[in-house]
Amino acid sequence: DTAVSQTPKYLVTQMGNDKSIKCEQNLGHDTMYWYKQDSKKFLKIMFSYNNKELIINETVPNRFSPKSPDKAHLNLHINSLELGDSAVYFCASSQDRGVEQYFGPGTRLTVT
Amino acid sequence: SQQGEEDPQALSIQEGENATMNCSYKTSINNLQWYRQNSGRGLVHLILIRSNEREKHSGRLRVTLDTSKKSSSLLITASRAADTASYFCATDNYGQNFVFGPGTRLSVLP
């Protein structure tokens, strides 16, 4: 059984569109995250969500918004997509903040 | 600002040799973690070392932490071709800030 799953695996879209990436974890974890990995493989945390407390990386544009319908899901919505949003986006989860994280397989987003 | 920084950026070794990667960071931490990423995959947690620990082992992995120098090292002994991957350190600041370094790309040649 997949611990952390993301859909879709690949997403190709045009500038200006709005898109969502879904994430689900079946580990019973309390904390979920979204990361962006750029073309140089640098991994940057975008959000962490724990018991309805959202911590946002201040460098993340407000076009990006996480939505958590329940503890097992944290979806990422992106409005008005830009070329610079092209990257691989990873969802992760952990028992609590600051402990080992379990990563999903990633979603490769390409904005044309 | 970037917290963890790995050194070297890339490393090529022969199968059977040991691989050592280093990580430096800037601020105080609660723990430091190492992750592995195979090409096209998500990250996999390898080991976590707390700020009050100096050394930790897990199979062929050995991690050290020197809080006075704000640095950590990951040693992989008797490397295998399957160890070829990118390795990242990540620092936790008591759950408030979690930062990954840029990673070290390890190539183990058969």
Tab-separated table of C-alpha atoms in Angstrom:
chain	number	residue	atom	x	y	z
A	1	ASP	CA	0.000	0.000	0.000
A	2	THR	CA	1.276	3.435	-0.922
A	3	ALA	CA	1.946	5.543	2.164
A	4	VAL	CA	1.857	8.982	0.540
A	5	SER	CA	0.278	9.297	-2.880
A	6	GLN	CA	-0.022	12.247	-5.234
A	7	THR	CA	-2.045	12.833	-8.353
A	8	PRO	CA	-1.382	13.559	-11.080
A	9	LYS	CA	2.191	12.380	-11.649
A	10	TYR	CA	2.597	14.712	-14.612
A	11	LEU	CA	0.778	17.962	-15.287
A	12	VAL	CA	1.283	20.071	-18.401
A	13	THR	CA	-0.678	23.289	-18.638
A	14	GLN	CA	-0.569	26.778	-20.061
A	15	MET	CA	0.281	30.044	-18.381
A	16	GLY	CA	-2.630	31.677	-16.625
A	17	ASN	CA	-4.476	28.442	-15.883
A	18	ASP	CA	-5.495	27.257	-12.420
A	19	LYS	CA	-4.589	23.727	-11.367
A	20	SER	CA	-4.655	21.459	-8.342
A	21	ILE	CA	-2.454	18.635	-7.127
A	22	LYS	CA	-3.893	16.118	-4.694
A	23	CYS	CA	-2.089	14.392	-1.858
A	24	GLU	CA	-3.232	11.623	0.442
A	25	GLN	CA	-1.443	9.795	3.247
A	26	ASN	CA	-2.609	6.594	4.911
A	27	LEU	CA	-0.076	6.665	7.749
A	28	GLY	CA	-2.296	8.414	10.281
A	29	HIS	CA	0.171	11.284	10.488
A	30	ASP	CA	-0.776	14.651	11.949
A	31	THR	CA	1.453	16.837	9.804
A	32	MET	CA	1.605	17.270	6.048
A	33	TYR	CA	3.849	19.355	3.817
A	34	TRP	CA	4.276	20.642	0.322
A	35	TYR	CA	7.724	21.099	-1.217
A	36	LYS	CA	8.909	22.517	-4.516
A	37	GLN	CA	12.010	21.039	-6.156
A	38	ASP	CA	13.499	23.151	-8.906
A	39	SER	CA	15.556	22.117	-11.907
A	40	LYS	CA	18.742	22.231	-9.831
A	41	LYS	CA	17.195	19.765	-7.372
A	42	PHE	CA	16.971	22.347	-4.617
A	43	LEU	CA	14.092	21.451	-2.313
A	44	LYS	CA	12.136	24.247	-0.662
A	45	ILE	CA	9.347	23.845	1.846
A	46	MET	CA	6.197	25.695	0.858
A	47	PHE	CA	3.715	24.811	3.584
A	48	SER	CA	3.353	22.662	6.629
A	49	TYR	CA	-0.062	21.836	8.080
A	50	ASN	CA	-0.564	20.387	11.547
A	51	ASN	CA	-3.866	20.147	13.409
A	52	LYS	CA	-5.346	22.973	11.365
A	53	GLU	CA	-2.327	25.172	11.952
A	54	LEU	CA	-0.801	26.314	8.713
A	55	ILE	CA	2.770	27.521	8.535
A	56	ILE	CA	3.537	29.250	5.291
A	57	ASN	CA	6.941	29.902	3.862
A	58	GLU	CA	6.884	33.658	3.423
A	59	THR	CA	8.532	33.398	0.015
A	60	VAL	CA	5.627	31.447	-1.473
A	61	PRO	CA	3.372	33.591	-3.697
A	62	ASN	CA	-0.240	33.812	-2.567
A	63	ARG	CA	-1.239	32.188	-5.866
A	64	PHE	CA	-0.419	28.958	-4.054
A	65	SER	CA	-2.866	27.744	-1.440
A	66	PRO	CA	-3.122	24.474	0.462
A	67	LYS	CA	-6.509	22.966	1.169
A	68	SER	CA	-7.004	20.224	3.745
A	69	PRO	CA	-10.447	18.573	3.659
A	70	ASP	CA	-9.337	16.171	6.406
A	71	LYS	CA	-6.228	15.007	8.220
A	72	ALA	CA	-5.295	12.523	5.508
A	73	HIS	CA	-5.397	14.977	2.616
A	74	LEU	CA	-3.561	18.168	1.740
A	75	ASN	CA	-4.189	19.452	-1.753
A	76	LEU	CA	-2.281	22.236	-3.461
A	77	HIS	CA	-4.102	24.804	-5.555
A	78	ILE	CA	-2.222	27.083	-7.881
A	79	ASN	CA	-3.868	30.079	-9.540
A	80	SER	CA	-2.664	31.987	-12.590
A	81	LEU	CA	0.204	29.640	-13.347
A	82	GLU	CA	3.499	31.169	-14.463
A	83	LEU	CA	6.462	29.709	-16.322
A	84	GLY	CA	8.539	29.832	-13.137
A	85	ASP	CA	6.111	27.492	-11.427
A	86	SER	CA	7.460	24.626	-13.526
A	87	ALA	CA	9.050	22.215	-11.069
A	88	VAL	CA	8.472	18.954	-9.259
A	89	TYR	CA	6.128	19.278	-6.303
A	90	PHE	CA	6.365	16.824	-3.441
A	91	CYS	CA	3.882	16.124	-0.721
A	92	ALA	CA	5.134	14.644	2.549
A	93	SER	CA	3.785	13.683	5.943
A	94	SER	CA	5.160	13.064	9.419
A	95	GLN	CA	3.898	12.044	12.838
A	96	ASP	CA	4.610	15.516	14.123
A	97	ARG	CA	6.652	18.525	13.094
A	98	GLY	CA	10.387	18.029	13.037
A	99	VAL	CA	10.523	14.233	12.801
A	100	GLU	CA	11.125	11.929	9.857
A	101	GLN	CA	9.011	12.677	6.831
A	102	TYR	CA	7.537	10.321	4.276
A	103	PHE	CA	7.459	11.664	0.753
A	104	GLY	CA	5.114	11.079	-2.133
A	105	PRO	CA	6.439	10.276	-5.610
A	106	GLY	CA	6.164	13.851	-6.827
A	107	THR	CA	4.175	15.728	-9.469
A	108	ARG	CA	6.103	17.168	-12.369
A	109	LEU	CA	4.402	20.423	-13.368
A	110	THR	CA	5.274	21.971	-16.701
A	111	VAL	CA	3.871	25.379	-17.550
A	112	THR	CA	4.068	26.363	-21.224
B	1	SER	CA	18.176	31.710	3.728
B	2	GLN	CA	19.679	28.319	2.982
B	3	GLN	CA	20.357	26.377	6.155
B	4	GLY	CA	21.976	23.059	5.266
B	5	GLU	CA	24.678	22.986	2.643
B	6	GLU	CA	26.154	19.722	1.450
B	7	ASP	CA	29.682	19.205	0.344
B	8	PRO	CA	30.716	17.968	-2.162
B	9	GLN	CA	28.042	18.746	-4.733
B	10	ALA	CA	28.931	15.605	-6.649
B	11	LEU	CA	30.958	12.504	-5.805
B	12	SER	CA	31.981	9.528	-7.935
B	13	ILE	CA	33.462	6.407	-6.369
B	14	GLN	CA	34.017	2.765	-7.210
B	15	GLU	CA	31.818	0.034	-5.804
B	16	GLY	CA	33.159	-1.145	-2.456
B	17	GLU	CA	34.666	2.210	-1.520
B	18	ASN	CA	33.361	4.444	1.244
B	19	ALA	CA	31.512	7.674	0.500
B	20	THR	CA	31.547	10.654	2.819
B	21	MET	CA	29.245	13.633	2.470
B	22	ASN	CA	29.258	16.702	4.664
B	23	CYS	CA	26.556	19.139	5.683
B	24	SER	CA	26.943	22.549	7.285
B	25	TYR	CA	24.231	24.708	8.753
B	26	LYS	CA	23.922	28.156	10.242
B	27	THR	CA	21.477	28.281	13.153
B	28	SER	CA	20.708	26.170	16.211
B	29	ILE	CA	18.838	22.956	15.515
B	30	ASN	CA	16.716	20.354	17.260
B	31	ASN	CA	17.770	17.577	14.935
B	32	LEU	CA	19.399	16.936	11.595
B	33	GLN	CA	18.145	14.379	9.117
B	34	TRP	CA	19.572	12.729	6.024
B	35	TYR	CA	17.455	11.702	3.056
B	36	ARG	CA	18.148	9.869	-0.185
B	37	GLN	CA	16.508	10.606	-3.524
B	38	ASN	CA	16.800	8.217	-6.430
B	39	SER	CA	16.369	9.720	-9.864
B	40	GLY	CA	12.733	10.593	-10.563
B	41	ARG	CA	11.551	9.503	-7.130
B	42	GLY	CA	10.523	11.032	-3.833
B	43	LEU	CA	12.881	11.374	-0.897
B	44	VAL	CA	13.447	8.522	1.523
B	45	HIS	CA	14.391	9.168	5.134
B	46	LEU	CA	17.690	7.558	6.141
B	47	ILE	CA	18.568	8.675	9.626
B	48	LEU	CA	17.802	11.349	12.229
B	49	ILE	CA	20.347	12.583	14.730
B	50	ARG	CA	19.312	14.797	17.637
B	51	SER	CA	21.272	17.834	18.734
B	52	ASN	CA	22.432	16.057	21.903
B	53	GLU	CA	23.783	13.059	19.953
B	54	ARG	CA	27.224	12.905	18.384
B	55	GLU	CA	27.092	9.754	16.299
B	56	LYS	CA	24.496	7.344	14.981
B	57	HIS	CA	24.638	4.160	12.938
B	58	SER	CA	22.139	2.419	10.713
B	59	GLY	CA	23.393	-0.548	8.712
B	60	ARG	CA	26.130	0.746	6.404
B	61	LEU	CA	25.365	4.354	7.316
B	62	ARG	CA	27.190	6.358	9.939
B	63	VAL	CA	26.199	9.917	10.774
B	64	THR	CA	28.104	12.313	12.980
B	65	LEU	CA	27.005	15.666	14.320
B	66	ASP	CA	29.230	18.445	15.643
B	67	THR	CA	27.014	21.218	16.975
B	68	SER	CA	30.001	23.394	17.872
B	69	LYS	CA	31.018	23.448	14.204
B	70	LYS	CA	27.421	23.290	12.982
B	71	SER	CA	28.250	20.384	10.724
B	72	SER	CA	27.300	16.781	10.085
B	73	SER	CA	28.717	14.003	7.948
B	74	LEU	CA	27.166	10.959	6.351
B	75	LEU	CA	29.414	7.986	5.705
B	76	ILE	CA	28.265	5.123	3.502
B	77	THR	CA	30.568	2.143	3.835
B	78	ALA	CA	31.184	-0.549	1.216
B	79	SER	CA	29.152	1.321	-1.369
B	80	ARG	CA	27.033	-0.451	-3.968
B	81	ALA	CA	25.766	0.629	-7.357
B	82	ALA	CA	22.294	0.849	-5.785
B	83	ASP	CA	23.570	3.647	-3.515
B	84	THR	CA	23.732	5.924	-6.562
B	85	ALA	CA	21.375	8.768	-5.688
B	86	SER	CA	21.251	12.319	-4.369
B	87	TYR	CA	21.680	12.738	-0.638
B	88	PHE	CA	20.208	15.657	1.271
B	89	CYS	CA	20.627	16.875	4.789
B	90	ALA	CA	17.754	18.720	6.439
B	91	THR	CA	17.696	20.666	9.679
B	92	ASP	CA	14.795	21.040	12.059
B	93	ASN	CA	14.466	24.076	14.286
B	94	TYR	CA	12.012	22.668	16.842
B	95	GLY	CA	9.270	22.206	14.284
B	96	GLN	CA	9.222	25.848	13.267
B	97	ASN	CA	11.614	25.709	10.377
B	98	PHE	CA	12.638	22.713	8.261
B	99	VAL	CA	15.293	23.355	5.627
B	100	PHE	CA	16.956	21.068	3.101
B	101	GLY	CA	20.432	21.573	1.721
B	102	PRO	CA	21.160	21.475	-2.030
B	103	GLY	CA	22.244	17.833	-1.930
B	104	THR	CA	25.198	15.696	-2.977
B	105	ARG	CA	24.915	13.582	-6.119
B	106	LEU	CA	26.629	10.276	-5.485
B	107	SER	CA	27.586	7.986	-8.350
B	108	VAL	CA	28.835	4.515	-7.485
B	109	LEU	CA	30.536	2.925	-10.461
B	110	PRO	CA	30.512	-0.865	-10.866
